[in-house]
Amino acid sequence: MTDHEKHIRELRSRAMRLPLSPGVYIMHDKSGRIIYIGKAKALKNRVSQYFGSEKNHDEKVRRMVANVEYFEYILTDSEFEALVLECSLIKQHTPKYNILLKDDKGYHYIKITSGPWPRISQAKQILDDGANYIGPYVSSWATKEAIDEALKIFRLPSCSRRFPQDIGKARPCLNYYIKQCCAPCRGRIGEEEYNEYVEEAIDFLRGGSAKSMRQLEKKMNDAAETLEFERAARIRDRLTAIRRMSDRQKVVAARVPEQDVIALAQGAETSCFEVFRFLNGRLCDRETFLMGETGNPKVARGEFIERYYTMRDRIPPRVCLDGPAENTELLGEWLTQKAGKKVTVTVPQKGEQARLVEMCRNNAAEQVAQATGRTVREASALDELGRLLGLEQPPLYIESYDISNLAGSENVAGMIVFENGRPLKSAYRKFKIKSVEGQDDYASMQEVIERRFHEYFDAQGKNITDGFGRLPDLILLDGGKGHVGAVRPVLEAAGLKIPLFGMVKDDKHRTRAIASDGGEIAINSNRKAFTLVSSIQDEVHRFAIGYHRQARKKTAISSELTSIGGVGQARAKALLKHFKTIRAIRNADLAELSAAPGMTKPAAQNLFRYFHPEEEKS
């Protein structure tokens, strides 16, 4: 037993002596620094779990436990008091392995430069530069969105060109051609007209779209009455742009006046929480929190809610999540106390709220994709597949198996791997079935899985953590519930709890459903998960049947060689290994054949005569 294993056993022994009372536990490393703080309804049960089998933990927890030197605890009268104390201690100590959020909520301003040709931009602080500032605003996202809308509606430049210095020096950019900029750089708009656009944009930013529309309608009518039809047409175009922008905002409107929508997207090493904040039924703010591995999503959601609302003063009456959180009722009670009004934490299943959650989750997946170099489709497909199969988190490392034979002959299997939604060809493996005679796909699949995980346990003894030394997050078999039922006992006998499903095809050999022990899970053909599973099933079938054809070809060649006097199976195999191809054997001279491993002179002569009968006749 190693020193580390002895230390973990000692920690578990101490944890088993803890009371079955609510409280907070505090993990320390060798330097005495606090690395994790947690709460528990029953301290003994929760803390002892950390020092049990590593197989029950995700990678994040395993890393934390490996660094624990000792722990201490504080008893509380209730689980609710433990939650309040935990939040306070985490805010005070910011432990390494707790979910920690960077609070970038400062004040934000809209800046209008002074002098000729003023420009509108976003600023984080007021400077003594003669510019005018509108604000402060709390939300950076809302401030940026408002400025972007104003620049597009009133066709103001967002480039870095300076006016009047750069007028006429270069061609206008794309924004001019898509009618989102009046392009002062062309010299076709005067300073007076430009300043009018800026004033209208400032009115829009100060008063909102409704007030701005009333003012513009009055200006348009006044221009029409004085026969300034060209000016009236320009104002009409601005009104149309404002209405179009308002219509776009309705897409992210909700019937619930005030709520927060929170969604999690997980990658291999990067995760993201996205928060959509709604006020008066409109999306008023958006926040993105990129972080490292978050582990169990249920636990992660609970921790995120604690951290997030410790930082925020405004707590809405409704918080919508994309999945279950640990201690949902307790969190609702804590938020209710902080807000001074009833707060409901819910996971919408259908309707408008479910669509808002899906939109929020897709945005979180986009952030993970941008951070990891994956596509949004890959991140979303894995997330969707995980939820469809009821997995705790997206299956980032998927293994798939297929058996291939011809009426029971040349029985082989192929194993492919998809990592982060993409084929990992370096991890593909081929299996020649050894223990099964004839056509028995169930027994063949059992043999393959047994051999694969025998290699896994061998690798553990050698401290190998990639290839066969890594456990998959999901196993997909090319077959139905019969295949799943045959393989499940193999995994259970090995003590492995790996999600296992089959991939079922229709009569046209297209993916139709996912099979489990109890039946089938239909997958709609327009879902991202369907595309991913179809790709996996097609790829594993291609790989297995390709290996089968290769094996049949080798057998045919070997049979041709063994029909020659003096050449048996062993000698045929040695010849193929030495010469690589039947063509090379045919082209070899007698001396080369005689020198091949395992060959005798009579066998070499027979082989040479077989491929060169014309020389024998001469």
Coordinates of C-alpha atoms in Angstrom, one line a residue:
M1 CA 0.0 0.0 0.0
T2 CA 1.4 3.4 -1.0
D3 CA 1.7 6.3 1.4
H4 CA -1.1 8.2 -0.4
E5 CA -3.4 5.2 0.0
K6 CA -2.6 5.0 3.7
H7 CA -3.3 8.7 4.1
I8 CA -6.7 8.4 2.3
R9 CA -7.6 5.5 4.5
E10 CA -6.8 7.6 7.6
L11 CA -8.9 10.4 6.3
R12 CA -11.8 8.1 5.6
S13 CA -11.5 6.6 9.1
R14 CA -11.7 10.1 10.6
A15 CA -14.7 11.0 8.3
M16 CA -16.5 7.9 9.5
R17 CA -16.3 9.2 13.1
L18 CA -18.1 12.5 12.2
P19 CA -21.7 13.1 13.5
L20 CA -24.8 12.6 11.3
S21 CA -25.5 16.3 11.8
P22 CA -25.7 19.3 9.3
G23 CA -22.7 21.4 9.0
V24 CA -19.8 22.8 6.8
Y25 CA -16.6 20.9 6.1
I26 CA -13.4 22.6 5.1
M27 CA -10.6 20.8 3.2
H28 CA -6.9 21.9 3.6
D29 CA -3.8 21.1 1.6
K30 CA -0.3 20.5 3.0
S31 CA 0.4 24.2 3.4
G32 CA -2.8 24.6 5.5
R33 CA -4.5 26.6 2.7
I34 CA -8.2 26.0 2.3
I35 CA -8.9 24.3 -1.1
Y36 CA -12.6 23.4 -0.8
I37 CA -15.6 24.3 1.4
G38 CA -18.8 22.3 1.3
K39 CA -22.0 21.9 3.2
A40 CA -23.8 18.7 4.2
K41 CA -27.1 17.5 5.7
A42 CA -25.2 14.7 7.4
L43 CA -21.5 15.4 7.7
K44 CA -20.4 11.7 8.1
N45 CA -22.2 10.6 5.0
R46 CA -21.0 13.4 2.8
V47 CA -17.3 13.7 3.8
S48 CA -16.7 9.9 3.9
Q49 CA -17.8 9.8 0.2
Y50 CA -14.7 11.8 -0.8
F51 CA -12.4 9.2 0.6
G52 CA -14.1 6.1 -0.8
S53 CA -13.5 4.5 -4.3
E54 CA -12.1 6.9 -6.9
K55 CA -14.3 5.3 -9.5
N56 CA -17.3 7.1 -8.0
H57 CA -15.8 10.6 -8.5
D58 CA -15.3 12.8 -11.6
E59 CA -11.8 14.1 -12.5
K60 CA -12.3 17.4 -10.6
V61 CA -13.1 15.7 -7.3
R62 CA -10.3 13.2 -7.7
R63 CA -7.8 16.1 -8.1
M64 CA -9.2 17.8 -5.1
V65 CA -9.1 14.7 -2.9
A66 CA -5.5 14.0 -4.0
N67 CA -4.5 17.4 -2.5
V68 CA -6.3 17.1 0.9
E69 CA -4.0 16.9 3.8
Y70 CA -6.7 17.3 6.5
F71 CA -10.2 18.6 7.0
E72 CA -12.1 20.4 9.7
Y73 CA -15.8 21.0 10.2
I74 CA -18.4 23.3 11.8
L75 CA -21.7 22.0 13.1
T76 CA -24.9 24.0 12.4
D77 CA -28.5 23.7 13.6
S78 CA -29.9 23.1 10.2
E79 CA -28.9 22.5 6.5
F80 CA -30.1 26.0 5.7
E81 CA -27.7 27.5 8.3
A82 CA -25.0 25.3 6.7
L83 CA -25.8 26.8 3.3
V84 CA -25.6 30.4 4.6
L85 CA -22.3 29.7 6.4
E86 CA -20.8 27.9 3.4
C87 CA -21.6 31.0 1.1
S88 CA -20.0 33.3 3.7
L89 CA -16.8 31.2 4.1
I90 CA -16.4 30.7 0.3
K91 CA -16.7 34.5 -0.3
Q92 CA -14.1 35.0 2.4
H93 CA -11.5 32.3 1.4
T94 CA -12.1 31.8 -2.3
P95 CA -11.0 28.1 -2.3
K96 CA -9.4 26.7 -5.4
Y97 CA -11.8 23.8 -6.1
N98 CA -15.1 25.7 -5.4
I99 CA -16.8 27.3 -8.4
L100 CA -15.5 30.9 -8.2
L101 CA -17.0 33.6 -10.4
K102 CA -15.2 36.8 -11.4
D103 CA -17.5 39.8 -10.7
D104 CA -16.9 42.2 -13.6
K105 CA -20.1 44.2 -12.8
G106 CA -18.7 47.7 -12.7
Y107 CA -20.2 50.9 -14.0
H108 CA -20.5 51.5 -17.7
Y109 CA -21.1 54.7 -19.7
I110 CA -22.1 55.8 -23.2
K111 CA -19.4 58.3 -24.4
I112 CA -20.1 61.1 -26.9
T113 CA -16.9 62.8 -28.0
S114 CA -16.7 66.6 -28.2
G115 CA -15.8 68.8 -31.2
P116 CA -16.8 68.3 -34.9
W117 CA -18.0 64.9 -36.1
P118 CA -18.7 63.4 -32.6
R119 CA -18.5 59.7 -32.2
I120 CA -20.6 57.4 -29.8
S121 CA -18.8 54.5 -28.0
Q122 CA -18.8 52.6 -24.7
A123 CA -16.6 53.6 -21.7
K124 CA -15.8 52.0 -18.3
Q125 CA -15.1 55.3 -16.5
I126 CA -15.5 59.0 -16.9
L127 CA -12.3 60.8 -18.0
D128 CA -11.5 64.5 -18.0
D129 CA -11.4 64.6 -21.8
G130 CA -14.2 67.0 -22.6
A131 CA -16.5 64.3 -23.8
N132 CA -20.1 63.9 -22.7
Y133 CA -21.1 60.7 -20.8
I134 CA -24.5 59.1 -20.4
G135 CA -24.9 56.7 -17.4
P136 CA -23.8 55.0 -15.3
Y137 CA -25.3 51.6 -16.4
V138 CA -24.7 48.4 -14.5
S139 CA -24.8 46.0 -17.5
S140 CA -21.9 46.0 -19.9
W141 CA -23.9 43.8 -22.3
A142 CA -27.0 46.1 -22.3
T143 CA -24.9 49.2 -22.8
K144 CA -23.1 47.7 -25.8
E145 CA -26.3 46.4 -27.3
A146 CA -27.9 49.8 -27.0
I147 CA -24.9 51.5 -28.7
D148 CA -24.8 49.0 -31.5
E149 CA -28.6 49.5 -32.1
A150 CA -28.2 53.3 -32.2
L151 CA -25.3 53.2 -34.6
K152 CA -27.2 50.8 -37.0
I153 CA -30.5 52.7 -36.8
F154 CA -29.0 56.1 -37.3
R155 CA -26.3 54.9 -39.7
L156 CA -23.4 56.2 -37.7
P157 CA -19.8 55.0 -38.2
S158 CA -18.3 52.4 -35.8
C159 CA -14.9 52.3 -37.5
S160 CA -11.6 53.8 -36.3
R161 CA -11.4 56.5 -39.0
R162 CA -11.1 60.1 -37.9
F163 CA -13.1 63.0 -39.4
P164 CA -12.5 65.3 -41.1
Q165 CA -8.9 64.0 -41.5
D166 CA -9.9 60.8 -43.3
I167 CA -12.6 62.1 -45.5
G168 CA -12.0 61.0 -49.1
K169 CA -8.9 59.0 -48.3
A170 CA -10.3 55.5 -48.7
R171 CA -13.3 53.6 -50.0
P172 CA -16.2 53.1 -47.6
C173 CA -16.4 49.8 -45.7
L174 CA -19.0 47.1 -45.9
N175 CA -21.4 48.9 -43.4
Y176 CA -22.0 51.6 -46.0
Y177 CA -23.1 49.1 -48.7
I178 CA -25.5 47.3 -46.3
K179 CA -27.0 50.6 -45.3
Q180 CA -25.7 50.6 -41.8
C181 CA -23.4 53.7 -42.1
C182 CA -23.8 57.1 -43.8
A183 CA -20.1 56.9 -44.6
P184 CA -18.7 60.4 -43.8
C185 CA -15.5 59.1 -45.3
R186 CA -17.0 59.5 -48.8
G187 CA -17.6 63.2 -48.3
R188 CA -21.2 63.0 -49.4
I189 CA -22.7 64.0 -46.0
G190 CA -22.3 67.4 -44.4
E191 CA -21.3 68.0 -40.8
E192 CA -24.7 69.6 -40.0
E193 CA -26.6 66.6 -41.2
Y194 CA -24.2 64.2 -39.5
N195 CA -24.7 66.1 -36.2
E196 CA -28.4 65.8 -36.6
Y197 CA -28.0 62.0 -36.8
V198 CA -25.9 62.0 -33.7
E199 CA -28.5 64.1 -31.7
E200 CA -31.3 61.7 -32.8
A201 CA -29.2 58.7 -31.7
I202 CA -28.5 60.4 -28.3
D203 CA -32.3 61.0 -27.9
F204 CA -32.9 57.3 -28.7
L205 CA -30.3 56.2 -26.1
R206 CA -31.6 58.5 -23.4
G207 CA -35.4 58.0 -23.9
G208 CA -35.7 54.6 -25.5
S209 CA -37.4 53.6 -28.7
A210 CA -41.0 54.7 -27.9
K211 CA -40.0 58.3 -27.1
S212 CA -37.6 58.4 -30.0
M213 CA -40.2 57.2 -32.4
R214 CA -42.7 59.9 -31.3
Q215 CA -40.0 62.6 -31.9
L216 CA -39.0 61.2 -35.3
E217 CA -42.7 61.0 -36.4
K218 CA -43.2 64.7 -35.6
K219 CA -40.0 65.6 -37.5
M220 CA -41.1 63.5 -40.5
N221 CA -44.6 65.1 -40.6
D222 CA -43.0 68.6 -40.2
A223 CA -40.6 67.9 -43.1
A224 CA -43.5 66.6 -45.3
E225 CA -45.6 69.8 -44.6
T226 CA -42.7 72.0 -45.7
L227 CA -42.2 69.9 -48.8
E228 CA -38.8 68.5 -47.6
F229 CA -39.7 65.1 -49.0
E230 CA -36.1 63.8 -49.2
R231 CA -35.6 64.6 -45.5
A232 CA -39.0 63.1 -44.6
A233 CA -38.0 59.9 -46.5
R234 CA -34.7 59.6 -44.5
I235 CA -36.6 60.0 -41.2
R236 CA -39.1 57.4 -42.3
D237 CA -36.2 54.9 -42.9
R238 CA -35.0 55.5 -39.4
L239 CA -38.4 54.8 -38.0
T240 CA -38.6 51.6 -40.0
A241 CA -35.2 50.6 -38.6
I242 CA -36.4 51.2 -35.0
R243 CA -39.5 49.1 -35.6
R244 CA -37.4 46.3 -37.1
M245 CA -35.1 46.4 -34.1
S246 CA -38.1 46.3 -31.8
D247 CA -39.5 43.3 -33.6
R248 CA -36.1 41.5 -33.3
Q249 CA -36.2 42.1 -29.5
K250 CA -39.6 40.4 -29.3
V251 CA -37.9 37.1 -30.2
V252 CA -36.3 37.1 -26.8
A253 CA -39.3 38.4 -24.8
A254 CA -41.1 36.4 -22.2
R255 CA -44.5 36.4 -20.7
V256 CA -42.9 36.2 -17.2
P257 CA -42.1 39.9 -16.4
E258 CA -39.0 39.2 -14.2
Q259 CA -36.8 36.1 -14.2
D260 CA -33.3 34.8 -14.7
V261 CA -32.6 31.9 -17.1
I262 CA -29.4 29.9 -16.4
A263 CA -27.9 27.1 -18.5
L264 CA -24.7 25.1 -18.4
A265 CA -22.6 23.7 -21.3
Q266 CA -19.7 21.4 -20.5
G267 CA -16.7 20.5 -22.5
A268 CA -13.7 18.3 -21.9
E269 CA -11.8 20.9 -19.9
T270 CA -13.9 24.0 -20.3
S271 CA -17.5 24.7 -19.1
C272 CA -19.7 27.7 -19.4
F273 CA -22.7 29.1 -17.4
E274 CA -24.8 31.5 -19.4
V275 CA -27.3 33.8 -17.6
F276 CA -30.2 35.6 -19.4
R277 CA -31.8 38.3 -17.2
F278 CA -35.3 39.4 -18.0
L279 CA -37.0 42.5 -16.8
N280 CA -40.5 43.8 -17.9
G281 CA -40.6 40.7 -20.1
R282 CA -37.6 41.7 -22.2
L283 CA -34.0 40.5 -22.2
C284 CA -32.2 43.3 -20.3
D285 CA -28.8 41.6 -19.5
R286 CA -26.7 38.7 -20.4
E287 CA -23.7 37.3 -18.5
T288 CA -21.2 34.6 -19.5
F289 CA -19.0 32.7 -17.1
L290 CA -16.3 30.5 -18.7
M291 CA -14.5 28.2 -16.3
G292 CA -12.6 24.9 -16.1
E293 CA -14.1 21.5 -15.6
T294 CA -17.2 21.7 -13.4
G295 CA -17.8 17.9 -12.8
N296 CA -21.3 16.7 -11.9
P297 CA -23.7 19.2 -13.5
K298 CA -26.3 18.8 -10.8
V299 CA -23.7 19.8 -8.1
A300 CA -22.3 22.5 -10.4
R301 CA -25.7 24.2 -10.9
G302 CA -26.2 24.3 -7.2
E303 CA -22.8 25.8 -6.5
F304 CA -23.2 28.3 -9.4
I305 CA -26.5 29.6 -8.0
E306 CA -24.9 30.1 -4.6
R307 CA -21.9 32.0 -6.0
Y308 CA -23.9 34.0 -8.5
Y309 CA -26.5 35.4 -6.2
T310 CA -23.9 36.0 -3.5
M311 CA -22.6 38.6 -6.0
R312 CA -25.9 40.0 -7.2
D313 CA -28.3 42.3 -5.3
R314 CA -31.3 41.8 -7.7
I315 CA -32.9 38.4 -7.2
P316 CA -35.9 37.8 -9.5
P317 CA -39.0 35.9 -8.3
R318 CA -38.3 33.1 -10.8
V319 CA -35.0 31.3 -11.7
C320 CA -35.2 28.8 -14.6
L321 CA -32.5 26.2 -15.0
D322 CA -31.7 23.8 -17.9
G323 CA -31.5 20.8 -15.6
P324 CA -31.8 19.8 -11.9
A325 CA -29.6 21.4 -9.3
E326 CA -28.5 19.9 -6.0
N327 CA -30.7 21.0 -3.0
T328 CA -33.2 22.9 -5.2
E329 CA -35.7 23.4 -2.4
L330 CA -32.9 24.7 0.0
L331 CA -31.7 27.1 -2.7
G332 CA -35.2 28.4 -3.2
E333 CA -35.5 29.0 0.6
W334 CA -32.1 30.8 0.7
L335 CA -33.0 33.0 -2.3
T336 CA -36.4 33.8 -0.8
Q337 CA -34.7 35.0 2.4
K338 CA -32.2 37.1 0.5
A339 CA -34.8 38.6 -1.8
G340 CA -37.4 39.2 0.9
K341 CA -40.1 37.7 -1.4
K342 CA -41.0 34.3 -2.7
V343 CA -38.4 32.9 -5.2
T344 CA -39.1 29.8 -7.3
V345 CA -36.3 27.6 -8.8
T346 CA -37.7 25.6 -11.7
V347 CA -36.6 23.4 -14.7
P348 CA -39.1 24.1 -17.5
Q349 CA -40.2 21.1 -19.6
K350 CA -42.2 22.6 -22.4
G351 CA -43.6 25.8 -23.9
E352 CA -42.1 29.3 -24.0
Q353 CA -39.9 28.8 -20.9
A354 CA -38.4 25.7 -22.2
R355 CA -37.5 27.5 -25.5
L356 CA -35.8 30.3 -23.6
V357 CA -33.8 27.7 -21.6
E358 CA -32.8 26.0 -24.9
M359 CA -31.7 29.4 -26.4
C360 CA -29.6 30.1 -23.3
R361 CA -28.0 26.6 -23.4
N362 CA -27.2 27.1 -27.1
N363 CA -25.4 30.4 -26.3
A364 CA -23.4 28.6 -23.5
A365 CA -22.5 25.9 -26.0
E366 CA -21.3 28.6 -28.4
Q367 CA -19.0 30.0 -25.8
V368 CA -17.5 26.5 -25.1
A369 CA -17.1 25.9 -28.8
Q370 CA -15.3 29.2 -29.3
A371 CA -13.0 28.5 -26.3
T372 CA -12.1 24.9 -27.3
G373 CA -12.1 25.1 -31.1
R374 CA -15.1 22.9 -31.4
T375 CA -18.1 23.8 -33.5
V376 CA -21.4 24.8 -31.9
R377 CA -23.1 21.8 -33.5
E378 CA -20.6 19.4 -31.9
A379 CA -21.0 21.0 -28.4
S380 CA -24.8 21.1 -28.7
A381 CA -25.1 17.5 -30.0
L382 CA -23.1 16.1 -27.1
D383 CA -25.2 18.1 -24.6
E384 CA -28.4 17.0 -26.3
L385 CA -27.3 13.3 -26.4
G386 CA -26.4 13.4 -22.7
R387 CA -29.9 14.8 -21.8
L388 CA -31.7 12.4 -24.1
L389 CA -30.0 9.4 -22.5
G390 CA -30.4 10.7 -19.0
L391 CA -26.6 11.0 -18.4
E392 CA -25.3 13.3 -15.6
Q393 CA -23.1 15.1 -18.1
P394 CA -22.4 15.2 -21.9
P395 CA -20.5 12.1 -23.1
L396 CA -17.2 13.6 -24.2
Y397 CA -15.5 10.2 -24.8
I398 CA -17.7 7.7 -26.7
E399 CA -16.7 4.1 -27.7
S400 CA -18.7 2.2 -30.3
Y401 CA -18.5 -1.5 -31.3
D402 CA -19.7 -3.5 -34.3
I403 CA -19.3 -7.2 -35.2
S404 CA -18.7 -8.2 -38.8
N405 CA -18.7 -11.7 -40.3
L406 CA -19.9 -13.7 -43.4
A407 CA -22.1 -16.6 -42.3
G408 CA -19.9 -17.0 -39.2
S409 CA -16.6 -17.0 -41.0
E410 CA -13.8 -14.4 -40.4
N411 CA -15.5 -13.2 -37.3
V412 CA -14.1 -9.8 -36.4
A413 CA -15.0 -6.6 -34.5
G414 CA -14.2 -2.9 -34.8
M415 CA -14.1 -0.3 -32.0
I416 CA -14.1 3.4 -32.8
V417 CA -13.9 6.4 -30.5
F418 CA -15.5 9.8 -30.8
E419 CA -13.9 12.5 -28.5
N420 CA -15.6 15.9 -28.2
G421 CA -18.0 14.9 -31.0
R422 CA -15.2 14.1 -33.5
P423 CA -13.6 10.7 -34.6
L424 CA -10.4 10.0 -32.7
K425 CA -8.8 7.6 -35.2
S426 CA -5.7 7.0 -33.1
A427 CA -7.9 5.3 -30.6
Y428 CA -9.6 2.9 -33.0
R429 CA -9.0 -0.8 -32.4
K430 CA -9.6 -4.1 -34.3
F431 CA -10.5 -7.4 -32.6
K432 CA -10.3 -10.9 -34.2
I433 CA -12.9 -13.0 -32.4
K434 CA -11.2 -16.0 -30.7
S435 CA -13.7 -17.9 -28.6
V436 CA -16.8 -17.9 -30.8
E437 CA -17.4 -20.5 -33.6
G438 CA -20.1 -19.6 -36.1
Q439 CA -22.4 -16.6 -36.2
D440 CA -23.2 -15.5 -32.6
D441 CA -23.0 -11.7 -32.4
Y442 CA -24.0 -11.6 -28.8
A443 CA -21.2 -13.9 -27.6
S444 CA -18.8 -12.1 -30.0
M445 CA -19.7 -8.8 -28.5
Q446 CA -19.3 -10.2 -24.9
E447 CA -15.8 -11.4 -25.8
V448 CA -14.8 -8.0 -27.3
I449 CA -16.0 -6.1 -24.2
E450 CA -14.3 -8.5 -21.8
R451 CA -11.0 -8.2 -23.7
R452 CA -11.3 -4.4 -23.9
F453 CA -11.8 -3.9 -20.1
H454 CA -9.2 -6.6 -19.2
E455 CA -6.8 -4.3 -21.0
Y456 CA -8.2 -1.4 -19.0
F457 CA -7.4 -3.1 -15.6
D458 CA -4.0 -4.1 -16.9
A459 CA -3.3 -0.4 -17.8
Q460 CA -4.3 0.7 -14.3
G461 CA -1.4 -1.4 -12.9
K462 CA 1.0 0.3 -15.3
N463 CA -0.5 3.8 -14.5
I464 CA -1.6 4.3 -18.2
T465 CA -4.5 6.8 -18.5
D466 CA -5.0 7.0 -22.3
G467 CA -6.1 4.5 -24.9
F468 CA -7.4 1.3 -23.2
G469 CA -6.4 2.9 -19.9
R470 CA -9.2 5.4 -20.1
L471 CA -12.9 4.6 -19.4
P472 CA -15.4 5.9 -21.9
D473 CA -18.3 8.2 -20.8
L474 CA -20.7 6.1 -23.0
I475 CA -20.6 2.8 -25.0
L476 CA -22.8 2.5 -28.1
L477 CA -23.2 -0.9 -29.7
D478 CA -24.3 -1.4 -33.3
G479 CA -27.4 -3.4 -32.4
G480 CA -30.6 -3.5 -30.3
K481 CA -31.6 -4.3 -26.8
G482 CA -30.4 -7.9 -27.2
H483 CA -26.9 -6.7 -27.7
V484 CA -27.2 -4.4 -24.7
G485 CA -28.6 -7.2 -22.5
A486 CA -25.8 -9.5 -23.5
V487 CA -23.0 -7.0 -22.7
R488 CA -24.5 -5.5 -19.5
P489 CA -23.5 -8.5 -17.3
V490 CA -19.9 -8.2 -18.5
L491 CA -19.7 -4.6 -17.3
E492 CA -21.4 -5.4 -14.0
A493 CA -19.1 -8.4 -13.4
A494 CA -16.1 -6.0 -13.9
G495 CA -17.6 -3.5 -11.4
L496 CA -18.0 -0.8 -14.1
K497 CA -20.9 1.6 -14.3
I498 CA -20.6 2.9 -17.8
P499 CA -23.7 4.0 -19.7
L500 CA -24.5 1.4 -22.3
F501 CA -26.9 1.7 -25.3
G502 CA -27.5 0.2 -28.7
M503 CA -28.0 1.9 -32.0
V504 CA -31.0 0.5 -33.9
K505 CA -31.4 0.8 -37.7
D506 CA -34.5 0.7 -39.8
D507 CA -35.1 -1.6 -42.8
K508 CA -33.2 0.9 -45.0
H509 CA -30.1 0.7 -42.7
R510 CA -30.6 4.2 -41.3
T511 CA -30.4 5.0 -37.6
R512 CA -33.9 4.8 -36.1
A513 CA -33.6 4.7 -32.3
I514 CA -31.3 4.2 -29.3
A515 CA -31.8 0.9 -27.5
S516 CA -31.6 0.3 -23.7
D517 CA -32.3 -2.8 -21.6
G518 CA -36.0 -1.7 -21.2
G519 CA -36.8 -0.7 -24.8
E520 CA -36.0 2.0 -27.3
I521 CA -35.6 5.8 -27.2
A522 CA -36.7 7.4 -30.4
I523 CA -34.5 10.1 -31.9
N524 CA -36.1 12.6 -34.2
S525 CA -34.2 13.0 -37.4
N526 CA -34.0 16.8 -37.1
R527 CA -32.1 16.7 -33.8
K528 CA -28.4 17.3 -33.5
A529 CA -28.1 14.1 -31.4
F530 CA -29.6 12.1 -34.3
T531 CA -26.9 13.4 -36.6
L532 CA -24.1 12.5 -34.1
V533 CA -25.4 9.0 -33.4
S534 CA -25.9 8.3 -37.1
S535 CA -22.3 9.4 -37.8
I536 CA -21.0 7.1 -35.1
Q537 CA -23.1 4.1 -36.4
D538 CA -22.0 4.7 -40.0
E539 CA -18.4 5.0 -38.9
V540 CA -18.2 1.9 -36.7
H541 CA -19.9 -0.2 -39.4
R542 CA -17.5 1.1 -42.1
F543 CA -14.5 0.3 -39.8
A544 CA -15.7 -3.2 -38.8
I545 CA -16.7 -4.2 -42.3
G546 CA -13.4 -2.8 -43.7
Y547 CA -11.5 -5.0 -41.2
H548 CA -13.6 -8.0 -42.2
R549 CA -12.9 -7.6 -45.9
Q550 CA -9.2 -7.2 -45.1
A551 CA -9.3 -10.5 -43.1
R552 CA -11.1 -12.4 -45.8
K553 CA -8.6 -11.2 -48.4
K554 CA -5.7 -12.4 -46.2
T555 CA -7.4 -15.7 -45.7
A556 CA -7.9 -16.1 -49.5
I557 CA -4.2 -15.4 -50.1
S558 CA -3.2 -17.7 -47.3
S559 CA -5.4 -20.5 -48.7
E560 CA -3.7 -20.1 -52.1
L561 CA -0.3 -20.5 -50.4
T562 CA -1.3 -23.5 -48.3
S563 CA -2.4 -25.3 -51.5
I564 CA 1.3 -25.5 -52.4
G565 CA 3.3 -28.5 -51.2
G566 CA 5.4 -27.9 -48.2
V567 CA 3.6 -24.6 -47.2
G568 CA 1.3 -24.9 -44.2
Q569 CA -0.5 -22.2 -42.2
A570 CA 2.5 -21.2 -40.2
R571 CA 4.8 -21.0 -43.2
A572 CA 2.2 -19.0 -45.2
K573 CA 1.8 -16.5 -42.3
A574 CA 5.6 -16.1 -42.1
L575 CA 5.9 -15.6 -45.8
L576 CA 3.2 -12.8 -45.8
K577 CA 4.8 -11.2 -42.8
H578 CA 8.2 -11.2 -44.6
F579 CA 7.2 -10.2 -48.1
K580 CA 4.1 -8.2 -47.2
T581 CA 2.2 -8.9 -50.4
I582 CA 1.5 -11.9 -52.7
R583 CA 2.9 -9.9 -55.6
A584 CA 6.3 -9.7 -53.8
I585 CA 6.3 -13.4 -53.2
R586 CA 5.5 -14.0 -56.9
N587 CA 8.4 -11.7 -58.0
A588 CA 10.9 -13.2 -55.6
D589 CA 13.6 -15.5 -57.0
L590 CA 14.5 -18.9 -55.6
A591 CA 17.3 -17.6 -53.5
E592 CA 15.1 -15.0 -51.9
L593 CA 12.4 -17.5 -51.2
S594 CA 14.9 -19.9 -49.6
A595 CA 16.2 -17.2 -47.4
A596 CA 12.8 -16.3 -46.0
P597 CA 12.1 -17.1 -42.3
G598 CA 10.9 -20.7 -41.7
M599 CA 11.4 -21.8 -45.3
T600 CA 13.2 -25.0 -46.5
K601 CA 14.8 -25.5 -49.9
P602 CA 12.2 -28.0 -51.1
A603 CA 9.3 -25.7 -50.0
A604 CA 11.0 -22.8 -51.8
Q605 CA 11.3 -24.8 -55.0
N606 CA 7.7 -25.8 -54.8
L607 CA 6.7 -22.2 -54.3
F608 CA 8.8 -20.9 -57.1
R609 CA 7.5 -23.6 -59.5
Y610 CA 3.9 -22.7 -58.6
F611 CA 4.4 -19.0 -59.6
H612 CA 6.7 -19.6 -62.5
P613 CA 5.4 -22.8 -64.3
E614 CA 6.8 -21.5 -67.7
E615 CA 10.4 -21.6 -66.4
E616 CA 9.8 -25.2 -65.2
K617 CA 8.7 -26.2 -68.7
S618 CA 11.7 -24.6 -70.3

